[in-house]
mmCIF file of C-alpha atoms and ligand atoms in Angstrom:
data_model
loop_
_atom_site.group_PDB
_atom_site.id
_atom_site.type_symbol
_atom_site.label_atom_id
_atom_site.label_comp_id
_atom_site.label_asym_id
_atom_site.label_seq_id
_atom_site.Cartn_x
_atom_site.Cartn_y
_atom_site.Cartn_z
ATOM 1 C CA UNK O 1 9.726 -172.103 -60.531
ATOM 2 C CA UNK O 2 6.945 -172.257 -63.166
ATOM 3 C CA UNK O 3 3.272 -171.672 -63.026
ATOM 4 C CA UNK O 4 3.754 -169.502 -59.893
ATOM 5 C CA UNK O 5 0.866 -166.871 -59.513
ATOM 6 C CA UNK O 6 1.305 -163.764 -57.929
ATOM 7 C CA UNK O 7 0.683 -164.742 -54.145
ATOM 8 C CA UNK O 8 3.374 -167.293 -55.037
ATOM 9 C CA UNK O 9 6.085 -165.493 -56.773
ATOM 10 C CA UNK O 10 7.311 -164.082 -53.850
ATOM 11 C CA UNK O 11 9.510 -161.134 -55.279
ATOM 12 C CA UNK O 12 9.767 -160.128 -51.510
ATOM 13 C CA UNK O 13 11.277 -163.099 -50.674
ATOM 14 C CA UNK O 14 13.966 -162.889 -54.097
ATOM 15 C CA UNK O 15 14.826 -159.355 -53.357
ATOM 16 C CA UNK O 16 16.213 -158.087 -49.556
ATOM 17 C CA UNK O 17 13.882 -155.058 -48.656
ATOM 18 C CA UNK O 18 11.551 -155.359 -50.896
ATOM 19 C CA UNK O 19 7.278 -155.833 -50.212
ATOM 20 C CA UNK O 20 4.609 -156.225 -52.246
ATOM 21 C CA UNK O 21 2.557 -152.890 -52.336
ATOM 22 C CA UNK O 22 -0.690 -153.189 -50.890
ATOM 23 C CA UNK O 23 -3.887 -153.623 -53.560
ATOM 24 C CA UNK O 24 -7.459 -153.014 -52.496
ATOM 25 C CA UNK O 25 -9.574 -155.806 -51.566
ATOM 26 C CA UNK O 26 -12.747 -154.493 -54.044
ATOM 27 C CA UNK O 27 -12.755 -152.803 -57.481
ATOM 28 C CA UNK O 28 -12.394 -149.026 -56.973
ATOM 29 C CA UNK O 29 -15.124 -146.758 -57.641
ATOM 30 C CA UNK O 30 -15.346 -144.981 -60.974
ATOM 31 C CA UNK O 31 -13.661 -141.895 -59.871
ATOM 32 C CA UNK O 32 -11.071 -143.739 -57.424
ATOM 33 C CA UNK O 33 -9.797 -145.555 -60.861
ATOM 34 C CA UNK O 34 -10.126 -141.977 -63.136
ATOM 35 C CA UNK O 35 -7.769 -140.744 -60.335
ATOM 36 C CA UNK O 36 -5.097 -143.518 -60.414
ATOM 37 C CA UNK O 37 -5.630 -144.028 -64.476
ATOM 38 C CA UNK O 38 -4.453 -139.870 -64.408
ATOM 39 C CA UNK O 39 -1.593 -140.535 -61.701
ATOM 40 C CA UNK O 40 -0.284 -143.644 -63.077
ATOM 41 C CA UNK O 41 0.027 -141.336 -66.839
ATOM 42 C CA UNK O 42 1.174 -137.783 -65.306
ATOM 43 C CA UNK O 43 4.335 -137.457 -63.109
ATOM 44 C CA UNK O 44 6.190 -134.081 -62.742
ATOM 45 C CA UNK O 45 9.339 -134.258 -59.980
ATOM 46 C CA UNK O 46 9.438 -131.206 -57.349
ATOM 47 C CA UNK O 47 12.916 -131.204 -57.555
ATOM 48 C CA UNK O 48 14.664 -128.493 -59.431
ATOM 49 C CA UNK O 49 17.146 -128.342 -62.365
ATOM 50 C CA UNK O 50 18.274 -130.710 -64.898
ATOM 51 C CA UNK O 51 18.554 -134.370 -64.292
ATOM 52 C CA UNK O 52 22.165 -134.842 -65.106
ATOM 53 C CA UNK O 53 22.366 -138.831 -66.558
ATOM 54 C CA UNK O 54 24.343 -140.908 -63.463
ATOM 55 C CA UNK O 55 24.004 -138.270 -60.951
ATOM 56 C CA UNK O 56 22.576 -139.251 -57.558
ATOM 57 C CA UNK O 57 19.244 -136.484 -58.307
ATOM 58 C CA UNK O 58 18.657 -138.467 -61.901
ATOM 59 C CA UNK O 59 18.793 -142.290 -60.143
ATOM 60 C CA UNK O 60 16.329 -140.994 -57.155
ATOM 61 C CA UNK O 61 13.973 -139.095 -59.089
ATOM 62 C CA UNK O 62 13.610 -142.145 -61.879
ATOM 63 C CA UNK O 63 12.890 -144.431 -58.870
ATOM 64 C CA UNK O 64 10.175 -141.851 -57.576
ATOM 65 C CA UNK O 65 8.612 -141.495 -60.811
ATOM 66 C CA UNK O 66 7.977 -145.446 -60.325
ATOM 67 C CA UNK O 67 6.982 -145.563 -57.349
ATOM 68 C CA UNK O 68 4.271 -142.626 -57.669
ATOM 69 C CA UNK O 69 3.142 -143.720 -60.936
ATOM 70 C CA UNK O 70 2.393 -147.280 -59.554
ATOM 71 C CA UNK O 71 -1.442 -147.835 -60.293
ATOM 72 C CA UNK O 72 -3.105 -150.631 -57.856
ATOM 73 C CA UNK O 73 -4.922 -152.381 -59.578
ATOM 74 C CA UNK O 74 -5.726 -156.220 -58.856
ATOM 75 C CA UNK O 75 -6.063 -158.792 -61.256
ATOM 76 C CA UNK O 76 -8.360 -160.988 -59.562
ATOM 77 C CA UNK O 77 -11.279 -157.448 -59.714
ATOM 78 C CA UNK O 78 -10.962 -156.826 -63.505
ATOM 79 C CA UNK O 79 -14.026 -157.274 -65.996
ATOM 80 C CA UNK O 80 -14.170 -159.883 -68.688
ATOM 81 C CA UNK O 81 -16.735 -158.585 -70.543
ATOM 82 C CA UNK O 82 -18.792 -161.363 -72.471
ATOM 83 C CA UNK O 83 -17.850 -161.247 -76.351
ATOM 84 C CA UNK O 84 -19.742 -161.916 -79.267
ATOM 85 C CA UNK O 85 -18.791 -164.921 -81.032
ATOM 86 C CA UNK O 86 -16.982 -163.763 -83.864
ATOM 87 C CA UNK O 87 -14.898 -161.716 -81.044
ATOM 88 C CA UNK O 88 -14.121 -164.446 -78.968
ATOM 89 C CA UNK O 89 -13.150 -166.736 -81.974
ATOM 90 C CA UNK O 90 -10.395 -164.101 -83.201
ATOM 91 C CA UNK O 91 -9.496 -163.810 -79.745
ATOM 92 C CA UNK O 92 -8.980 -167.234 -79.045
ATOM 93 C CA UNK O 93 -7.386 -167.579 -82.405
ATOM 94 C CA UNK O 94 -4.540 -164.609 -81.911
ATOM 95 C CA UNK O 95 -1.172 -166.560 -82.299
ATOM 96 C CA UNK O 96 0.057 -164.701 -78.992
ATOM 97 C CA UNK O 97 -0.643 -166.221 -75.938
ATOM 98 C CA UNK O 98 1.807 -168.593 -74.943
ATOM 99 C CA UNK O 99 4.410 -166.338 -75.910
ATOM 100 C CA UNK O 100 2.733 -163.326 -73.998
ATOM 101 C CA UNK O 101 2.315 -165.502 -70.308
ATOM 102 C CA UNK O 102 6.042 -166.920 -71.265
ATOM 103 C CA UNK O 103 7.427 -163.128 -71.212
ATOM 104 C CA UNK O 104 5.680 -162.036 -68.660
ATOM 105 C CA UNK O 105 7.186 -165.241 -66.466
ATOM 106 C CA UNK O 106 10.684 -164.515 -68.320
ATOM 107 C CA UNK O 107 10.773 -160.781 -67.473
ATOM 108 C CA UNK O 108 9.391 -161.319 -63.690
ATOM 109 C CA UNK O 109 12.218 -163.950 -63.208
ATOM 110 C CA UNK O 110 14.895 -161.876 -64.711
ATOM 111 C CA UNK O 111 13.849 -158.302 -63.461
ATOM 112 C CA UNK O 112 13.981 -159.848 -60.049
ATOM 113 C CA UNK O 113 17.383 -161.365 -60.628
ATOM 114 C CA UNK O 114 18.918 -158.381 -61.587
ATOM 115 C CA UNK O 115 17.211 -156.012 -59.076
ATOM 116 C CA UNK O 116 18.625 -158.669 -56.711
ATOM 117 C CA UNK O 117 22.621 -158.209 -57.319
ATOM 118 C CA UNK O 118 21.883 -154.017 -56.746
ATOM 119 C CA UNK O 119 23.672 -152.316 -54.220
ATOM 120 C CA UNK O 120 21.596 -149.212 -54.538
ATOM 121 C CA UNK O 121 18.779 -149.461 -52.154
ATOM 122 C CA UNK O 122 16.461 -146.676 -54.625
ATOM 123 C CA UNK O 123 17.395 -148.551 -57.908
ATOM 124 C CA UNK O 124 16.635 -151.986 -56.278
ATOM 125 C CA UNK O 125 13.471 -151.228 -55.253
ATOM 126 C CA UNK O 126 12.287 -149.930 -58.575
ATOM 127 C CA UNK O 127 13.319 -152.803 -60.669
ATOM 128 C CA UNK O 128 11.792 -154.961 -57.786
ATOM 129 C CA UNK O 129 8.680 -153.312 -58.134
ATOM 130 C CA UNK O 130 8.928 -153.496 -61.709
ATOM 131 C CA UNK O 131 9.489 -157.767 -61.252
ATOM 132 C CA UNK O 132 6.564 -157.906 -59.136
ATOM 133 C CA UNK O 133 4.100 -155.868 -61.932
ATOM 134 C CA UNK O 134 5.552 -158.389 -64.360
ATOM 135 C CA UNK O 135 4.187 -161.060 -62.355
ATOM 136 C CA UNK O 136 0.763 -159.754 -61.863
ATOM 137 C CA UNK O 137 0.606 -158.869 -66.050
ATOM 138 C CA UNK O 138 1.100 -162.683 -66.053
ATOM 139 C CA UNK O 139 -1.628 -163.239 -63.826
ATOM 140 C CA UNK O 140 -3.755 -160.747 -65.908
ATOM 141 C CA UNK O 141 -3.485 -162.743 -68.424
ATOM 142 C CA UNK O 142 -3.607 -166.396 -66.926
ATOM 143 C CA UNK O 143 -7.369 -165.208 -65.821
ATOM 144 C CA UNK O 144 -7.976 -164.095 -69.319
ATOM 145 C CA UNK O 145 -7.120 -166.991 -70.849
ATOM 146 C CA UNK O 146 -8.920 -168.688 -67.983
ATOM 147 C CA UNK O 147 -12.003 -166.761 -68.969
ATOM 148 C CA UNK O 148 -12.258 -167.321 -72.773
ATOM 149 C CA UNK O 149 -11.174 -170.711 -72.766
ATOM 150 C CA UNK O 150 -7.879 -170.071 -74.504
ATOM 151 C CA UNK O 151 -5.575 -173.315 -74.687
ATOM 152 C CA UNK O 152 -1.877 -172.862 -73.560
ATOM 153 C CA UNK O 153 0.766 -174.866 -74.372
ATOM 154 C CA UNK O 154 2.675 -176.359 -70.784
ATOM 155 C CA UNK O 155 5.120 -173.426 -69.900
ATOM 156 C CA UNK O 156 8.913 -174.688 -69.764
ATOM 157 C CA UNK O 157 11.104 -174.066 -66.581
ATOM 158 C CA UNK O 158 11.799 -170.690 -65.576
ATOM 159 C CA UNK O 159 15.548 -170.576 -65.339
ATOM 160 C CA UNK O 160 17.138 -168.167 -62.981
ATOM 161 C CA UNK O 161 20.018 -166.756 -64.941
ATOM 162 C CA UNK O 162 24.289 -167.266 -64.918
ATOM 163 C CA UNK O 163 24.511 -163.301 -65.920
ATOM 164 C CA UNK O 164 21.790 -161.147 -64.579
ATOM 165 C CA UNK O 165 22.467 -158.233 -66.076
ATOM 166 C CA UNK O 166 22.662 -159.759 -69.783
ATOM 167 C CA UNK O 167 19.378 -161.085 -68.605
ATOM 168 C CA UNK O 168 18.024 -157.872 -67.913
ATOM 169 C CA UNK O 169 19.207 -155.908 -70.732
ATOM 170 C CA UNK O 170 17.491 -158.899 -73.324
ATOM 171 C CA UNK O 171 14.422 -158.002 -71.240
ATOM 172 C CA UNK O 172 14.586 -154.721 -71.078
ATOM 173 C CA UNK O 173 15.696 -153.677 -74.528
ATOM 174 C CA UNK O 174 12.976 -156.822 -75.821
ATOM 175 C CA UNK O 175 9.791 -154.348 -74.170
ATOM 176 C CA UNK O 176 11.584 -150.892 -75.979
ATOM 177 C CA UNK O 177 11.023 -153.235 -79.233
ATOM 178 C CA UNK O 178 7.702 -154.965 -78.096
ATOM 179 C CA UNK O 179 6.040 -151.835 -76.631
ATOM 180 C CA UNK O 180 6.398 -149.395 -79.385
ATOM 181 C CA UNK O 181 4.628 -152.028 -81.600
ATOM 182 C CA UNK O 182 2.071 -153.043 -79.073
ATOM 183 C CA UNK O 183 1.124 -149.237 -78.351
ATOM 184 C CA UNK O 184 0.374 -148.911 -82.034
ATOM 185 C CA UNK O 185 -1.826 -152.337 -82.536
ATOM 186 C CA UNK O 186 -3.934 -151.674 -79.460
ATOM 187 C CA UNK O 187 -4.823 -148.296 -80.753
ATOM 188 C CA UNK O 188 -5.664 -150.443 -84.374
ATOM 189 C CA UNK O 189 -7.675 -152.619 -82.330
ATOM 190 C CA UNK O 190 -9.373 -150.303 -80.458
ATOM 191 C CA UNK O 191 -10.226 -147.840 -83.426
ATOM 192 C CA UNK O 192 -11.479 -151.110 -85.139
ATOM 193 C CA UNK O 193 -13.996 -151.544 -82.637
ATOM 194 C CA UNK O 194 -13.841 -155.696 -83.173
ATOM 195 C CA UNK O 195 -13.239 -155.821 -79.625
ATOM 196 C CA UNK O 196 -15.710 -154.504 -76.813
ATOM 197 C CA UNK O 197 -14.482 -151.053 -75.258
ATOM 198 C CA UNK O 198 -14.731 -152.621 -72.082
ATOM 199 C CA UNK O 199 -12.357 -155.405 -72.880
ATOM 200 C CA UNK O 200 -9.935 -152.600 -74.185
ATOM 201 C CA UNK O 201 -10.171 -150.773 -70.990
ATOM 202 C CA UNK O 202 -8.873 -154.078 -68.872
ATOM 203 C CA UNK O 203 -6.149 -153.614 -71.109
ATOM 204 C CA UNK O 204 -5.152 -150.033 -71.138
ATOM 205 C CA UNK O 205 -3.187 -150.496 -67.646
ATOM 206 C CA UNK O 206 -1.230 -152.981 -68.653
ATOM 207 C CA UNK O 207 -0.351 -150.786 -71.794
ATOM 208 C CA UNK O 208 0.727 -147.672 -69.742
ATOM 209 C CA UNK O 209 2.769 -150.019 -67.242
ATOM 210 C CA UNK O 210 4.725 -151.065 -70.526
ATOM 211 C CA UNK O 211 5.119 -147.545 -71.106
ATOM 212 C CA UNK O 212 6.569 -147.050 -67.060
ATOM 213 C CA UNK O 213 8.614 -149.606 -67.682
ATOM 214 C CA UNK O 214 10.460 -148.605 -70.665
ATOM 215 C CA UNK O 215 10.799 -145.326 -69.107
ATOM 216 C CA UNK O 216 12.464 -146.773 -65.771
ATOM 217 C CA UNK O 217 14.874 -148.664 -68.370
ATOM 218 C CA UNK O 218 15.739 -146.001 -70.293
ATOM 219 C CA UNK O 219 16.403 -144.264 -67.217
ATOM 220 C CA UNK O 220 18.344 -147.153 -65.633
ATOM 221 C CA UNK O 221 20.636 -147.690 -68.824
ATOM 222 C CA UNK O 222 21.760 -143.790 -68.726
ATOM 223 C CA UNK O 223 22.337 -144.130 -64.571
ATOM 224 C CA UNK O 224 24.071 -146.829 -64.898
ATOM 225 C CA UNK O 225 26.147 -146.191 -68.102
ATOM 226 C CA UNK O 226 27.395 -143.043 -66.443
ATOM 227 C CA UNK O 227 28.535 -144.389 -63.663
ATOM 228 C CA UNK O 228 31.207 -147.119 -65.161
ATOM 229 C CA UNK O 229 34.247 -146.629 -65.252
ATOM 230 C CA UNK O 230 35.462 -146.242 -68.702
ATOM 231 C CA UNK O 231 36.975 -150.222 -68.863
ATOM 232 C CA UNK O 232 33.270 -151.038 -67.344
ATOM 233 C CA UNK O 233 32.018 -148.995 -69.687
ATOM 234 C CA UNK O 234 33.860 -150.712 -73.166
ATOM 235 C CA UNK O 235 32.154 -154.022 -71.616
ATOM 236 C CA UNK O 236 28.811 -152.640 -70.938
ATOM 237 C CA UNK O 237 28.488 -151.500 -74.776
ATOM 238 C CA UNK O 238 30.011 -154.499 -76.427
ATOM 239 C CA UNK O 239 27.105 -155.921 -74.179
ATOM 240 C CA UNK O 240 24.272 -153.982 -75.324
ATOM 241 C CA UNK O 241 25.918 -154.095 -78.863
ATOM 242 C CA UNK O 242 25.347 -158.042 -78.424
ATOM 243 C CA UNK O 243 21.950 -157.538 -76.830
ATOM 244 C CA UNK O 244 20.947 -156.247 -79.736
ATOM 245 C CA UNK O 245 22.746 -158.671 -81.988
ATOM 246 C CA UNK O 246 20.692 -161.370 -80.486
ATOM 247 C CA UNK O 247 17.523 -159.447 -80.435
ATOM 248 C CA UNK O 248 17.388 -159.275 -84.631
ATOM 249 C CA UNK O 249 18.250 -162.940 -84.328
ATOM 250 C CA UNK O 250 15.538 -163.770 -82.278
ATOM 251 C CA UNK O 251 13.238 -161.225 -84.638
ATOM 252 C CA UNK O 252 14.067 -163.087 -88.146
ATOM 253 C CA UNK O 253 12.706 -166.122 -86.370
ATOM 254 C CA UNK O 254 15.878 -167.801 -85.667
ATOM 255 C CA UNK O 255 15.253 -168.382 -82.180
ATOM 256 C CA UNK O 256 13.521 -171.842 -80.975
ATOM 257 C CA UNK O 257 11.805 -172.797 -77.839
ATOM 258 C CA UNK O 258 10.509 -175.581 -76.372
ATOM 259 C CA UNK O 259 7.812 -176.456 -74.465
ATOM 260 C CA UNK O 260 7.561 -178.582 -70.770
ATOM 261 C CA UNK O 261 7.450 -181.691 -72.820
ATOM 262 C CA UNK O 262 10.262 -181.005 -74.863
ATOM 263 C CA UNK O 263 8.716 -180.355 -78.157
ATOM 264 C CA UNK O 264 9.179 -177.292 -80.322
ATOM 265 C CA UNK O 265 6.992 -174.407 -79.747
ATOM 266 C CA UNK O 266 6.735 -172.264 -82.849
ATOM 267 C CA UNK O 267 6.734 -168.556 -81.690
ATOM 268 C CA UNK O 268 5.990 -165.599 -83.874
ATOM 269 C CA UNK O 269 8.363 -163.210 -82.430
ATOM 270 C CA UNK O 270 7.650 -160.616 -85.373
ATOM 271 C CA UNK O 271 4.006 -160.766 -83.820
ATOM 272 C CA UNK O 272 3.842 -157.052 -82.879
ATOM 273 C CA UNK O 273 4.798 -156.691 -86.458
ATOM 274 C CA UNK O 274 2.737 -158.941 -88.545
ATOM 275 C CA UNK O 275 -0.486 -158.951 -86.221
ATOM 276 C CA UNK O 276 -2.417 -155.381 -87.338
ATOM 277 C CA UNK O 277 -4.057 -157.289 -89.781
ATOM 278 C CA UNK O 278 -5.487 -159.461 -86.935
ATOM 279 C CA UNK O 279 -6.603 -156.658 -85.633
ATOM 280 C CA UNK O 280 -9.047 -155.145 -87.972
ATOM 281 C CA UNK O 281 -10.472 -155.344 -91.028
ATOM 282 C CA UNK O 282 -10.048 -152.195 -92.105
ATOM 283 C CA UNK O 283 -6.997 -152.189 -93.993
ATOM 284 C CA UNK O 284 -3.557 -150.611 -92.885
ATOM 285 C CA UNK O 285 -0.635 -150.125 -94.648
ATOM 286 C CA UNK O 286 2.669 -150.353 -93.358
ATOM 287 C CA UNK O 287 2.933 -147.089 -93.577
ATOM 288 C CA UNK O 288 -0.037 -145.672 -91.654
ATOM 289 C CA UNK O 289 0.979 -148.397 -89.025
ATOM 290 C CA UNK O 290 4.618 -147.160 -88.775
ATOM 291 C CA UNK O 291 2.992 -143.716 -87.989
ATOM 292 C CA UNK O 292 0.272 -144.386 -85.717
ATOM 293 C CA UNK O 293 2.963 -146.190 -83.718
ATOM 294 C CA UNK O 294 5.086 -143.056 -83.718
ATOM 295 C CA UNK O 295 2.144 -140.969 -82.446
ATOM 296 C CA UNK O 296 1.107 -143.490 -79.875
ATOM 297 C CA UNK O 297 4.464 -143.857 -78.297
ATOM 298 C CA UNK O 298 4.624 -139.726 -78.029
ATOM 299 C CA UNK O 299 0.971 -139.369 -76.838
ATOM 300 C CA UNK O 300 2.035 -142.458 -73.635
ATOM 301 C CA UNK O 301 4.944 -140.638 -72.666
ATOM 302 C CA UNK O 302 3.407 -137.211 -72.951
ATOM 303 C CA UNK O 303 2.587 -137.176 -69.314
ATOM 304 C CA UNK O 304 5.915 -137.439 -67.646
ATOM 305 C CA UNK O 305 8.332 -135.484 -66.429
ATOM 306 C CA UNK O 306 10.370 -133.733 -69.755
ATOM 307 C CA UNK O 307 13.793 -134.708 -67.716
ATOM 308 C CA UNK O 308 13.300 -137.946 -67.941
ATOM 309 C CA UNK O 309 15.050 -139.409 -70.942
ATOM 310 C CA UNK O 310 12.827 -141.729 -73.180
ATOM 311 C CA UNK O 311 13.781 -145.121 -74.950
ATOM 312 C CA UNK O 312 14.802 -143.516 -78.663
ATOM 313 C CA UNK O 313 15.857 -146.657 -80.543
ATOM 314 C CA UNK O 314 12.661 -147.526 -81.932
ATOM 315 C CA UNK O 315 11.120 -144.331 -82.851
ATOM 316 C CA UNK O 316 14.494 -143.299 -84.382
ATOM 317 C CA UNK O 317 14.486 -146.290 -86.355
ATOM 318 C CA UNK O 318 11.073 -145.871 -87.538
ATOM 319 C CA UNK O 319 11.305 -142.264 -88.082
ATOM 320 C CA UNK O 320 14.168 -143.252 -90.266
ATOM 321 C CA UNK O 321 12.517 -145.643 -92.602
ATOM 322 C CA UNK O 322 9.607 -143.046 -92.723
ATOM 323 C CA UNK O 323 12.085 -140.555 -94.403
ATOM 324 C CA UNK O 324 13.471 -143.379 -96.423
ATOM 325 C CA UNK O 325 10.301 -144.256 -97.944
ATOM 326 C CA UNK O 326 9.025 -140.876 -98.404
ATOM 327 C CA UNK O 327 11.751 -140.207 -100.356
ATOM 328 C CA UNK O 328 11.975 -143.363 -102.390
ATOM 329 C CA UNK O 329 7.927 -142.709 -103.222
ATOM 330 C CA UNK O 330 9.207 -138.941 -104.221
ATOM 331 C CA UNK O 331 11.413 -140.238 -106.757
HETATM 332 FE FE1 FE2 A 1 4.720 -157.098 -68.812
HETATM 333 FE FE1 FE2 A 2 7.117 -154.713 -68.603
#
């Protein structure tokens, strides 16, 4: 199942009831894509009262918020904007792209696996959705690379996987990590101005969808957490206790893949990390970094409905070792 591109990966076909949403034919007109860039970034729900976590009012009004924040956009219209050659030579040079086209082909596969085992027609459809946006970010970025003459290395088999939902939760809890870092180096590169604006804005939906996404999870893990009972429950956290086990395995570069051939790919998985320098060449210190992250991830999730809970690992974490190094430069 590798290599598919989006006409291809038929998430319709993985997941009953589900269809691809419909995408216009021609690139919008500027104020056709102003409207859906400010509907895909604002959604309040009609309904009234609190969204009590597990309740049947919290599940439906997560999966609207998906589904009316969905912003058609197709991959095949968007704008690669000629770079300069000092542009396209960082571009090209970025130690990213294999590993972003493998977890976009990753997450598709294992979104759709787990939307697939769902009993709940709502919930299904939203992780289906969310499968099927995975797949076009891959194609986003297969035309990219198509574009500026990027070299890939062979992708290896996408493996449907024995346990869905551990699948999912890797995936899910992997874009809380990613996405708070990624929000905070596209606003370094952008502010650095190394890259064309209009190359940024190709970007920018991709961004917010990572923001949607994380937002449907964190949604998804409080439904569904609320609605074990409490011996399903025990196993769910010893779960996500493990997820997250494996995830600062993966991070302190433990983990190993391997390419089509069989060879070892080396993959930077501290990337969102490491790479501000990349970025720019204005300097940034950790510091300013950690913060401009922060006030990224608040400004992309401004727009939606307050109810809604948000992912809070990472900015808790970060907030923490904020505090911790204030206090240690105090002293
Ligand atoms: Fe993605
Ligand atoms: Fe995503």
């Amino acid at each position: 199942m590798s290599n598919l591109a989006l006409e291809e990966f038929d998430t319709a076909r993985l997941i009953p009831g589900f269809s691809a949403p419909e995408l216009p034919r021609e690139r919008p007109d500027p104020v056709a894509l102003a409207a859906a860039e400010h509907n895909t970034r604002n959604w309040t729900s009609a309904e009234p009262g609190p969204f009590k976590p597990g309740s049947g009012l919290h599940g439906r009004e997560t999966c609207r918020m998906f589904r009316e924040t969905f912003n058609p956009y197709r991959p095949s219209v968007l704008d690669w904007p000629e770079l300069e050659p000092a542009a396209l030579k960082r571009i090209v040079a970025l130690p990213i792209w294999d590993i972003a086209v493998q977890t976009e082909g990753k997450a598709r596969l294992r979104m759709a696996a787990y939307a697939a085992t769902l009993d709940d027609a709502d919930m299904r459809g939203a992780l289906a959705l969310n499968a099927w946006e995975e797949s076009r970010h891959k194609e986003v970025l297969s035309r990219m690379v198509a574009a500026y003459g990027i070299g890939l290395a062979s992708e290896p088999p996408y493996v449907w996987p024995r346990d869905a939902e551990w699948a999912y939760l890797v995936t899910g809890y992997s874009e809380c990590v990613d996405s708070f870092f990624a929000f905070g180096l596209f606003e370094v590169a952008r502010r650095s101005g190394i890259f064309p604006p209009e190359l940024i804005d190709t970007f920018e939906p991709v961004m917010q969808e990572e923001c949607r996404h994380i937002l449907l999870f964190a949604n998804w893990a409080a439904w569904h957490r609320a609605r074990l009972s409490w011996w399903r429950r025990i196993r769910f956290e010893l779960k996500v206790a493990a997820v997250w086990v494996f995830l600062g395995w993966e991070r302190i570069g433990l983990a190993r893949t391997l390419d089509a051939e069989g060879n070892e790919q080396k993959h930077d998985n501290n990337f969102t990390v490491n790479g501000a320098q990349s970025m720019t060449d204005v300097d940034i210190s950790v510091l300013e970094f950690m913060r401009l992250c922060l006030s990224e991830n608040d400004r992309r999730f401004a727009g939606y409905d307050v109810r809604l809970l948000r992912p809070e690992t990472m900015p808790r974490l970060v907030r923490f070792a904020l505090r911790f190094i204030r206090g240690k430069k105090r002293q």
